[in-house]
Short mmCIF file of C-alpha atoms and ligand atoms in Angstrom, two decimals:
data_model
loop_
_atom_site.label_atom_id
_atom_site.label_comp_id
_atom_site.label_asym_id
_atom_site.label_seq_id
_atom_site.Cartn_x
_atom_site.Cartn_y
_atom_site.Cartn_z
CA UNK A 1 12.45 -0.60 -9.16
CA UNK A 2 13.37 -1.61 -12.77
CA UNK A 3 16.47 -0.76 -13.69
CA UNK A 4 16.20 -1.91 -17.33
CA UNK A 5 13.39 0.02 -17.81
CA UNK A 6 13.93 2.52 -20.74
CA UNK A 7 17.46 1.62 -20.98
CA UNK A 8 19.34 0.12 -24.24
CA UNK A 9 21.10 -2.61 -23.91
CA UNK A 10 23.93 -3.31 -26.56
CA UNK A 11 24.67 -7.51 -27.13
CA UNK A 12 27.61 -8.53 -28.84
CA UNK A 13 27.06 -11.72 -30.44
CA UNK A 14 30.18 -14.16 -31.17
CA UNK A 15 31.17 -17.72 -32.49
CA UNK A 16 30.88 -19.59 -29.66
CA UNK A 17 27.99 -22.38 -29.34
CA UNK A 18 26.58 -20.74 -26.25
CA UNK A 19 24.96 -18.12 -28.94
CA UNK A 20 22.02 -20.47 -29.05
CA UNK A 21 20.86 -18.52 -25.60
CA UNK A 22 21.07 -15.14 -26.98
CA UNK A 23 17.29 -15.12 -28.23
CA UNK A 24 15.91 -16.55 -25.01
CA UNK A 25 18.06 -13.72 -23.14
CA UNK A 26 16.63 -11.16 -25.94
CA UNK A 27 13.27 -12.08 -24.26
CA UNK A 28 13.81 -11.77 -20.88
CA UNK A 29 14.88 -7.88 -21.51
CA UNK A 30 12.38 -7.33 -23.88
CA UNK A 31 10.21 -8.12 -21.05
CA UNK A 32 11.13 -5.84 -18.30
CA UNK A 33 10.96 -3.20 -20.67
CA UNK A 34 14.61 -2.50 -22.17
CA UNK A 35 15.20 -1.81 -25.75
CA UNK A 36 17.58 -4.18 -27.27
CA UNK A 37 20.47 -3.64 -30.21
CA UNK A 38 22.23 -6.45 -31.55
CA UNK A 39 26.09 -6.52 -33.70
CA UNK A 40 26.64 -10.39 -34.40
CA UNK A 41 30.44 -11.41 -35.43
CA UNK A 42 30.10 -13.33 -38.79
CA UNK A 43 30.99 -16.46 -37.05
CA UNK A 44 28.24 -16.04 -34.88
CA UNK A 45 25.40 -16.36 -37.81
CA UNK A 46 26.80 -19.63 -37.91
CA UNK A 47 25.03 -20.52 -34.71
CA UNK A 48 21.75 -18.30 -34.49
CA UNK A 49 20.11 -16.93 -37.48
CA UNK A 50 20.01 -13.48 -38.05
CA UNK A 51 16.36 -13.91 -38.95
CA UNK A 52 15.82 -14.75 -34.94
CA UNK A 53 18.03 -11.93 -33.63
CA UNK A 54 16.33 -8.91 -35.88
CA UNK A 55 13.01 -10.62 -35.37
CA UNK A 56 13.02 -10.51 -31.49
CA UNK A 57 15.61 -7.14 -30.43
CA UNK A 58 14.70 -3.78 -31.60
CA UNK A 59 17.29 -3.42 -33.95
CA UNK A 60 20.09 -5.80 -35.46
CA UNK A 61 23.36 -3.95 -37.29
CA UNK A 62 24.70 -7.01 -39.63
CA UNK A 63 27.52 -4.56 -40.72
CA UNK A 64 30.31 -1.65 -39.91
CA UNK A 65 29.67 -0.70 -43.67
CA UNK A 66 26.28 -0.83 -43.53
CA UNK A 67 25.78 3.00 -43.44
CA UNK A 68 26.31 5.77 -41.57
CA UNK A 69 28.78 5.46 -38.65
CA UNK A 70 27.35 2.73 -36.41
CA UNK A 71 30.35 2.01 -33.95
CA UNK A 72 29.61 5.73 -33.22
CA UNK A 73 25.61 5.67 -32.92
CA UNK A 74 25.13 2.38 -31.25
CA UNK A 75 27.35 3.40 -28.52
CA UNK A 76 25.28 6.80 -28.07
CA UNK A 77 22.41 4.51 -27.51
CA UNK A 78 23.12 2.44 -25.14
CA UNK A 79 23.72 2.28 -21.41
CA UNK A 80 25.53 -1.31 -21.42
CA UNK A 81 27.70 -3.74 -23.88
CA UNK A 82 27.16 -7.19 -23.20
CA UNK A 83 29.31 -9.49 -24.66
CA UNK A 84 27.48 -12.57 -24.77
CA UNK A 85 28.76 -15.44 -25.44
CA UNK A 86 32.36 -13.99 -25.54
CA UNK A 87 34.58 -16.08 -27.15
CA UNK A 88 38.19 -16.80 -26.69
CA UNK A 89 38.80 -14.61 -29.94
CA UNK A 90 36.61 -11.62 -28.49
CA UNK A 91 38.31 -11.81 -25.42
CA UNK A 92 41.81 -11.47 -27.41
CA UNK A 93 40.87 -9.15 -29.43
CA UNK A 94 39.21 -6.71 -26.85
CA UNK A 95 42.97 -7.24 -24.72
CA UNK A 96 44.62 -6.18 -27.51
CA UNK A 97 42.86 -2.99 -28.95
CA UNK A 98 41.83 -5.08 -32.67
CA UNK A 99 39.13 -3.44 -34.59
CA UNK A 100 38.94 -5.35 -37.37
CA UNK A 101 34.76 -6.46 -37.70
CA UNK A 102 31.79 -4.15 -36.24
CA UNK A 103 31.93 -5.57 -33.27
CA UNK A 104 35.46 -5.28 -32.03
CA UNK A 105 35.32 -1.66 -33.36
CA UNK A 106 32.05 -0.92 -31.47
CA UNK A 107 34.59 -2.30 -28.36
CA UNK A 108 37.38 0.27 -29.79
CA UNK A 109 34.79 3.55 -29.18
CA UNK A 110 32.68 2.33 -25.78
CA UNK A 111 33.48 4.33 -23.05
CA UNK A 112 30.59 3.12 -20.77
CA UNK A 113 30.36 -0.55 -19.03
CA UNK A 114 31.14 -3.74 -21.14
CA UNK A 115 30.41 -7.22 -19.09
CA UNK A 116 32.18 -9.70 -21.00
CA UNK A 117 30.57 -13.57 -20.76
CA UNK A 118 32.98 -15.86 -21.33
CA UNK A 119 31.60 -19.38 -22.38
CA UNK A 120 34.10 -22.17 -24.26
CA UNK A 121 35.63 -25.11 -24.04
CA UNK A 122 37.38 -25.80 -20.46
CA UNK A 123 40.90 -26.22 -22.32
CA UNK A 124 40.51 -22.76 -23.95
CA UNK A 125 39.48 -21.37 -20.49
CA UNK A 126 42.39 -22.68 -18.89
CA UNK A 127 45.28 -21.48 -21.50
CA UNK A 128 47.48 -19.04 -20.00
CA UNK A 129 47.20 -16.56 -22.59
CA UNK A 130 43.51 -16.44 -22.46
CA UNK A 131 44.06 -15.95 -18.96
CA UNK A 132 46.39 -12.83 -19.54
CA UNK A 133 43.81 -11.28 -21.53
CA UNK A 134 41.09 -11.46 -19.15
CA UNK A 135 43.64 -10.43 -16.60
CA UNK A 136 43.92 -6.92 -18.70
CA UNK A 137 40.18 -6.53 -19.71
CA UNK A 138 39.86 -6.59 -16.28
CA UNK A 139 42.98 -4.31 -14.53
CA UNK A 140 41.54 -1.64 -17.68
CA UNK A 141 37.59 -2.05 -15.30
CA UNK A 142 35.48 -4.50 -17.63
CA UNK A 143 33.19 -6.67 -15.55
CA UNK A 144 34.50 -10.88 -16.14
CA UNK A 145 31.61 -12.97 -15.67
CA UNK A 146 33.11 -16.21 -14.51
CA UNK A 147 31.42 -19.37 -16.54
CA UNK A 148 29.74 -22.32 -14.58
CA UNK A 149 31.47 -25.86 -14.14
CA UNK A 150 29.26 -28.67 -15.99
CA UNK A 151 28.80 -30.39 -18.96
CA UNK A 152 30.28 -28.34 -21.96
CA UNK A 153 28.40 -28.83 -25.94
CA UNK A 154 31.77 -31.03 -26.72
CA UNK A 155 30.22 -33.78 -24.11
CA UNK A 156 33.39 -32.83 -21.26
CA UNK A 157 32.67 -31.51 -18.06
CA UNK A 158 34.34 -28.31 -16.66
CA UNK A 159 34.32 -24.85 -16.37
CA UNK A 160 33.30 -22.89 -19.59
CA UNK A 161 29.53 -23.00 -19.38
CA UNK A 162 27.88 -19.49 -20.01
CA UNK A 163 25.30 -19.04 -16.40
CA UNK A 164 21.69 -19.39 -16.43
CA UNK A 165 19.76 -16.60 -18.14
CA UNK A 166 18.19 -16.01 -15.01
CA UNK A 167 21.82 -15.55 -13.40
CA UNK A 168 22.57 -13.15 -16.66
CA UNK A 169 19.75 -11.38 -15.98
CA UNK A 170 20.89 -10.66 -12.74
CA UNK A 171 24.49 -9.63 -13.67
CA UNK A 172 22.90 -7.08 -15.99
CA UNK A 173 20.59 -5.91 -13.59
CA UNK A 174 23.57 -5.20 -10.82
CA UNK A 175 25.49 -3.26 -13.74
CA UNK A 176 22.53 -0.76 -14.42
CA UNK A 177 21.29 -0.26 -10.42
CA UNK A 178 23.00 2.39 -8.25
CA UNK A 179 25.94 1.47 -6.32
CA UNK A 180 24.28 2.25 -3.01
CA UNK A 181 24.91 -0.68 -0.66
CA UNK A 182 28.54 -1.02 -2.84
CA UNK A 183 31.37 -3.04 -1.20
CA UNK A 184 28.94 -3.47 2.18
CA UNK A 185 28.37 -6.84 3.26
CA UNK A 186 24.81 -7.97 3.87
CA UNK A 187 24.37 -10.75 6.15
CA UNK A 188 20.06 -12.19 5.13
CA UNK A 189 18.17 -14.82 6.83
CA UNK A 190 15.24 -16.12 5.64
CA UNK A 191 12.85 -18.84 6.00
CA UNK A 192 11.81 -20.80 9.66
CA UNK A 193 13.23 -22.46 11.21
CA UNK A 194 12.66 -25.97 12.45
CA UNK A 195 12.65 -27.65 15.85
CA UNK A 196 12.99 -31.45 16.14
CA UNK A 197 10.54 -33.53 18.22
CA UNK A 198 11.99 -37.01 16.56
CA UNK A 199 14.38 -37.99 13.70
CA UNK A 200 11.95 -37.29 10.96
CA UNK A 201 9.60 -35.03 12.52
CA UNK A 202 9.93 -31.14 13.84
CA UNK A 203 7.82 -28.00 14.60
CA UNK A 204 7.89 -25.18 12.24
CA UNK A 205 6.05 -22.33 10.69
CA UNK A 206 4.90 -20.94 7.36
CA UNK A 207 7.48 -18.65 6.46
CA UNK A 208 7.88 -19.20 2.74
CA UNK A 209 11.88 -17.05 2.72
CA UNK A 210 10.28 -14.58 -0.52
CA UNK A 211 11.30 -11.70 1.32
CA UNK A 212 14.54 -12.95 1.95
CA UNK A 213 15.31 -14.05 -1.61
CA UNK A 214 14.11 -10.54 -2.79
CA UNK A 215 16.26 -8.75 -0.26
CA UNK A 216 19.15 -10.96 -1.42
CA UNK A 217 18.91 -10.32 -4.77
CA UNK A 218 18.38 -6.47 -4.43
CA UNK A 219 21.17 -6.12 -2.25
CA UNK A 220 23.79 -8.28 -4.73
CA UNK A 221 21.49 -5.32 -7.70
CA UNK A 222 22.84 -2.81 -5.12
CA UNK A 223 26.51 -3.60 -4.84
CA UNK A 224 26.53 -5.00 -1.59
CA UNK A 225 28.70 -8.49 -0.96
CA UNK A 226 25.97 -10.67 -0.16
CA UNK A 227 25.13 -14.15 2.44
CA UNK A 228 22.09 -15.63 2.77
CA UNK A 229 21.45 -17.99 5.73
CA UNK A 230 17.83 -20.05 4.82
CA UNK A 231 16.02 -21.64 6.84
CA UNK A 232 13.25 -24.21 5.96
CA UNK A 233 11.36 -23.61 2.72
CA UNK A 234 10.47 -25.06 0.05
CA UNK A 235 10.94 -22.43 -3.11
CA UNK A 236 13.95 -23.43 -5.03
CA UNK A 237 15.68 -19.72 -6.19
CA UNK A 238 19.21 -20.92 -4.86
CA UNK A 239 20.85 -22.67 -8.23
CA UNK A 240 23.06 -20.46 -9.90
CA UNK A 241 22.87 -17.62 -7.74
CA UNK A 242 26.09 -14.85 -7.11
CA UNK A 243 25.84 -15.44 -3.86
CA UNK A 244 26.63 -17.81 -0.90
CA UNK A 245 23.67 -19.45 0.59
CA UNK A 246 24.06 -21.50 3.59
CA UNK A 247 21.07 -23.71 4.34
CA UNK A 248 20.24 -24.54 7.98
CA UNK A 249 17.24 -26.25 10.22
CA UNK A 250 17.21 -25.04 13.33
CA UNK A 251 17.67 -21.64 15.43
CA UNK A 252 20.71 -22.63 17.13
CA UNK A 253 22.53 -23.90 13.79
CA UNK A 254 21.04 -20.03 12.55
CA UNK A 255 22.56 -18.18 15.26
CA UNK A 256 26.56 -20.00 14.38
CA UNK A 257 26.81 -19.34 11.60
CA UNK A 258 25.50 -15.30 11.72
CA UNK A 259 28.12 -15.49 14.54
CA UNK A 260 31.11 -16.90 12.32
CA UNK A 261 30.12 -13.94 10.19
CA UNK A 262 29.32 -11.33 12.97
CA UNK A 263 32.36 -9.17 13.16
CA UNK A 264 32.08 -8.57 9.17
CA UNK A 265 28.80 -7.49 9.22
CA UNK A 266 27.64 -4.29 8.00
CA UNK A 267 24.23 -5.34 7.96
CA UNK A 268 22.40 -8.33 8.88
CA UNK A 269 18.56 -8.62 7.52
CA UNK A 270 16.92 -11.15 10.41
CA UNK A 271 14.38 -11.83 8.36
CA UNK A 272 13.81 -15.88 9.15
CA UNK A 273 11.19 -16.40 11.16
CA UNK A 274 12.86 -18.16 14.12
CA UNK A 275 10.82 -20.69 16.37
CA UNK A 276 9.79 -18.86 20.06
CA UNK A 277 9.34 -22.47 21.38
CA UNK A 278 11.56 -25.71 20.97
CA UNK A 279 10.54 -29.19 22.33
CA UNK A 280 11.76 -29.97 26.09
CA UNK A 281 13.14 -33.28 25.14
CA UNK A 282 14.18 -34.93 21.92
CA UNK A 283 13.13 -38.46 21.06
CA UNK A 284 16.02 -40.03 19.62
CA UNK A 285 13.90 -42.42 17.97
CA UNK A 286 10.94 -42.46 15.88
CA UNK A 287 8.01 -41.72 18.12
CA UNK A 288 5.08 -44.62 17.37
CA UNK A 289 1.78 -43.93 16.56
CA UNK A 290 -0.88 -43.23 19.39
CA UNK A 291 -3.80 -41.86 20.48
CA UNK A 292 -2.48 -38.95 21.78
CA UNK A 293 0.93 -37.17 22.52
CA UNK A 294 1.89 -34.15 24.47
CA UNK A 295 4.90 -32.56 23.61
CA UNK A 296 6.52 -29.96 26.36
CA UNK A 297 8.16 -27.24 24.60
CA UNK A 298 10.33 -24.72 26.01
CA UNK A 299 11.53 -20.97 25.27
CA UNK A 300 13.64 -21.03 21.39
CA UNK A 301 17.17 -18.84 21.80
CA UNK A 302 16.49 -15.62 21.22
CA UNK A 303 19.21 -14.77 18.25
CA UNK A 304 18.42 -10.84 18.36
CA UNK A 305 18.26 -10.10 22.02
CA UNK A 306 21.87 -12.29 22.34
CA UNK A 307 23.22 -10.04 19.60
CA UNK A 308 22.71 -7.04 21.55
CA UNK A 309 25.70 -7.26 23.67
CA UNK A 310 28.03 -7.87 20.51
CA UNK A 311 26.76 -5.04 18.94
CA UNK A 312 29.45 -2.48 17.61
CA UNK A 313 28.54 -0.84 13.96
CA UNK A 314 26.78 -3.66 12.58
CA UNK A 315 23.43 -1.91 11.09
CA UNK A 316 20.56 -4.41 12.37
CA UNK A 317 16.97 -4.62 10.37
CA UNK A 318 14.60 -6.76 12.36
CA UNK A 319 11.54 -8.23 10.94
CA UNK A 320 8.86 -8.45 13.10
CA UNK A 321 4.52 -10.32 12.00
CA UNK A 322 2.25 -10.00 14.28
CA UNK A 323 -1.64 -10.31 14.22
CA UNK A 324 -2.60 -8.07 16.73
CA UNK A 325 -0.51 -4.75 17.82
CA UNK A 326 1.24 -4.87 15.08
CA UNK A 327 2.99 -0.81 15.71
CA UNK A 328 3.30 -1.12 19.42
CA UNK A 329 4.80 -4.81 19.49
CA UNK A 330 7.18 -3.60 16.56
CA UNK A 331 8.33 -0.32 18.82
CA UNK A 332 8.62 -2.68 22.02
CA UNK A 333 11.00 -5.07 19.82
CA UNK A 334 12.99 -1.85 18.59
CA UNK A 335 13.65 -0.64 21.48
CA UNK A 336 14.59 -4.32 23.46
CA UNK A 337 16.81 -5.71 21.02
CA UNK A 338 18.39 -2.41 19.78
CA UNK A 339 17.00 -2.79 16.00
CA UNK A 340 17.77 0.06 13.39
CA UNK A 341 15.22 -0.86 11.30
CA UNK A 342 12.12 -2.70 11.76
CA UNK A 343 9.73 -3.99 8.76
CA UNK A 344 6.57 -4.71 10.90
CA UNK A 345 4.87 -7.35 8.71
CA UNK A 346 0.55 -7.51 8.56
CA UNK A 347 0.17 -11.87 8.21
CA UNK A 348 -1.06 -11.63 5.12
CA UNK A 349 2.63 -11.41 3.72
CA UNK A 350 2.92 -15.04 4.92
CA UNK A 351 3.93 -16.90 1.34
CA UNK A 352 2.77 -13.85 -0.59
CA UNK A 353 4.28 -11.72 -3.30
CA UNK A 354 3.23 -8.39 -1.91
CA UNK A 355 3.46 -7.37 2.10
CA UNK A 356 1.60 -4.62 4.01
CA UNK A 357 2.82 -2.99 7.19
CA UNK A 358 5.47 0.02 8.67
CA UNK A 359 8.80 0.46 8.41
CA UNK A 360 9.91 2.03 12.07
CA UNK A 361 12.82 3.81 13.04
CA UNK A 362 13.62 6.10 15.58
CA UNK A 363 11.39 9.12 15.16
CA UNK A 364 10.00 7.45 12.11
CA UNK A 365 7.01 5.44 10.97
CA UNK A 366 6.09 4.87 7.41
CA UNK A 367 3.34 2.85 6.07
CA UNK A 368 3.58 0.50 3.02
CA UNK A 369 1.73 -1.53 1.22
CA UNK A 370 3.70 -3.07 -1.89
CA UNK A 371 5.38 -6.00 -3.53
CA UNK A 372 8.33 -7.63 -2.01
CA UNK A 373 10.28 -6.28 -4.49
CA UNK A 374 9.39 -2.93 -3.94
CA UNK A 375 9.86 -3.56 -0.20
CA UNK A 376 13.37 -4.57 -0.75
CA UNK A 377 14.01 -1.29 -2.68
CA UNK A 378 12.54 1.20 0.16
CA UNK A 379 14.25 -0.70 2.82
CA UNK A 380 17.61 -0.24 0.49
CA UNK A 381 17.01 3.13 0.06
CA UNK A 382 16.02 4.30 3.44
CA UNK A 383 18.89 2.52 4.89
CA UNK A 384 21.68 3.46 2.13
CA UNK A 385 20.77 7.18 2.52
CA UNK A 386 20.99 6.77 6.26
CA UNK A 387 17.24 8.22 6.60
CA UNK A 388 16.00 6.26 9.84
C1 FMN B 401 31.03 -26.08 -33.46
C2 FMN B 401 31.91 -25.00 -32.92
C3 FMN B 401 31.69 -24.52 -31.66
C4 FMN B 401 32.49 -23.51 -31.11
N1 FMN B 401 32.23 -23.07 -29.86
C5 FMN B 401 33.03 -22.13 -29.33
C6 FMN B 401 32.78 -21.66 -27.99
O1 FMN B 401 31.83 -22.08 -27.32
N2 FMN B 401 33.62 -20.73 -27.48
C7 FMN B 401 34.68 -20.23 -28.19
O2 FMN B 401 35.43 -19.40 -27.64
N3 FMN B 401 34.90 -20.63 -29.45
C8 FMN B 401 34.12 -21.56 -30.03
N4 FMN B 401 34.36 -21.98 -31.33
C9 FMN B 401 35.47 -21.37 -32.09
C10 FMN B 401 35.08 -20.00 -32.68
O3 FMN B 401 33.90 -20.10 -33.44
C11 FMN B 401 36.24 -19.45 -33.53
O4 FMN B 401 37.32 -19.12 -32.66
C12 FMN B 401 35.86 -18.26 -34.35
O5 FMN B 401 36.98 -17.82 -35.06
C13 FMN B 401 35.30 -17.10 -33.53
O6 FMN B 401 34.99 -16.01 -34.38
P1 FMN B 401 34.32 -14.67 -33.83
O7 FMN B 401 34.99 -14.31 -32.55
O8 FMN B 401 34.58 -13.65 -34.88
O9 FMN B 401 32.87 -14.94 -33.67
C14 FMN B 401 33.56 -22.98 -31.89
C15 FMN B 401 33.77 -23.45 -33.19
C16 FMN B 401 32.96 -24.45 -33.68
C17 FMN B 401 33.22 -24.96 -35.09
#
């Protein structure tokens, strides 16, 4: 699922310094397949060349006299306004209905979404009038999307920083995918989890957390309010992200905190895979170097079949990799834990992109064999349309 596919996506250029991004972001939707128009504020030629923006987007309108009527046909076009960077003066003007320049009059006619990107200096972000105005951009339903704190172009540090073009992506994304997991929260764990023998050593498994990342993201695309507990792993997708992520190590440190969060729940994604066996005893100092060790280990907590009893409408989708049996094993962990969903997994989707297996519900088996991506989406679908 694309959702920028075939769409037009509107950018409103402005004077802030930020505009330096706007070609790499230009890119990024280029490459998932959206068509791009561009209005630039005369400041903001100041800071990126027109010659860049028309090169790169599909179309660039320099002018509201340039012929025509193009506050009227650019808003036919498109299915989004992004203002990007939005300056302080955008932001004022938009609060207070000017249409002076194409872009603020482009504003004046656009009855569909408008996400407004604020990026400036931390002492602009903090007056109280700018404040006011995104108070009524907002209260009239434009989508605010809050700067980062960090180092600003003028050398301070604070909040004003426009996000990651990964995180814009994202934010653009969300505004063009249906609304079907909207205002749910989505509890995801991901990852393994590991078991300590010693200070510095501990037993774990291969679980990279892709799936969970993927059914992260596509849930925050969907609408839902979204927490990600990870485990161990070593891909680094967590910087900049929407979204709380809470990093653990161990099973039992994975079971508090889906328990802090259990009563909220409206559905939890155990997706981490979460060690069967933990060692009998714990050195509590770094065990030396011989020619052999045995280490005891004992039956892991069991975080699904202890969730059973505190079950009340929380909507659970188990994840379950096996390498033999995978259907039966899958039904037999349905049925014991009382799962909703289960995604029975082939090993193959170990550290992959792409998974194979069923998704199994009651009375219902389907077969799949697809990116994670794409996984994410159908297990979205299925359970936003309440089709298990
Ligand atoms: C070097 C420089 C950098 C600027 N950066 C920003 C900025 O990041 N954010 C902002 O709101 N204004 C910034 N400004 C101020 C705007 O360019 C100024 O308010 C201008 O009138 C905005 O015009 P426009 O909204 O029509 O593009 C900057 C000005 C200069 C000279």
């Amino acid at each position: 699922m694309n959702p920028l596919a075939n769409k037009t996506i509107l950018l409103g250029v402005t004077g802030g310094i930020a505009a330096y991004k706007v070609p790499l972001l230009i890119r990024d939707l280029k490459k998932k397949d959206a068509k791009v128009n561009v209005v630039m504020t005369e400041n903001a030629k100041k800071f990126v060349t027109p010659l860049i923006i028309s090169t790169l987007s599909d179309r660039l309108v320099e002018s509201l006299w340039e012929g025509g009527i193009p506050h009227i046909s650019l808003r036919e076009e498109a299915s989004l306004l992004c203002i990007i960077p939005a300056d302080y003066n955008i932001i004022g003007k938009a609060a207070s209905g000017v249409a002076d320049d194409l872009l603020s009059t482009v504003i004046s006619t656009f009855d569909k979404e408008i996400l407004f990107f604020p990026s400036m200096n931390y002492r602009m972000y903090d007056n109280p009038i700018f404040k006011k105005n995104i108070k009524i951009l907002k209260d009239f339903g434009h989508v605010i999307i809050e700067p980062d704190t960090g180092e600003l172009a003028c050398d301070e540090e604070g909040r004003g920083r426009l996000p990651d073009i990964s995180r814009i992506m994202l934010e653009i994304e969300r505004a063009l995918t249906p609304d079907l997991l909207k205002g749910s929260y989505c509890l995801i764990t991901g990852g393994g989890t590991g078991e300590k023998i010693d200070p510095i050593r501990y037993i774990t498994n291969r679980s990279s957390g892709k799936m969970a990342y993927s059914l992260a993201r596509h849930c925050f695309m969907a609408g839902g309010k979204v927490e990600l507990i990870m485990g161990i792993t070593n891909i680094d997708y967590d910087r900049n992200l929407p979204y709380n992520i809470i990093r653990v190590e161990n099973a039992r440190d994975m079971q508090k905190e889906i328990l802090k969060r259990w009563d909220r729940v409206d559905y939890l994604f155990m997706n981490a895979a979460v060690s069967d066996f933990t060692p009998e005893k714990v050195s509590n100092i770094k065990i030396k170097k011989k020619e052999e060790l045995e280490i005891k280990l004992k039956k892991s907590i069991d975080i699904l079949a202890d969730l059973k009893n505190k079950k009340k409408s929380q909507f659970i989708i188990g994840f379950s990799l096996e390498t033999n049996n995978l259907l039966n094993e899958a039904k037999k962990k349905m049925k014991e834990k009382k799962i909703d969903l289960v995604v029975a997994n082939d090993v193959s989707a170990i550290g992959s992109g792409s998974t194979s297996g069923f998704l199994i519900s009651k009375g219902s088996e389907e077969q799949f064999e697809c990116s994670k991506d794409e996984l994410s989406w159908k297990i979205i679908g299925k359970i936003s349309s309440k089709k298990y």
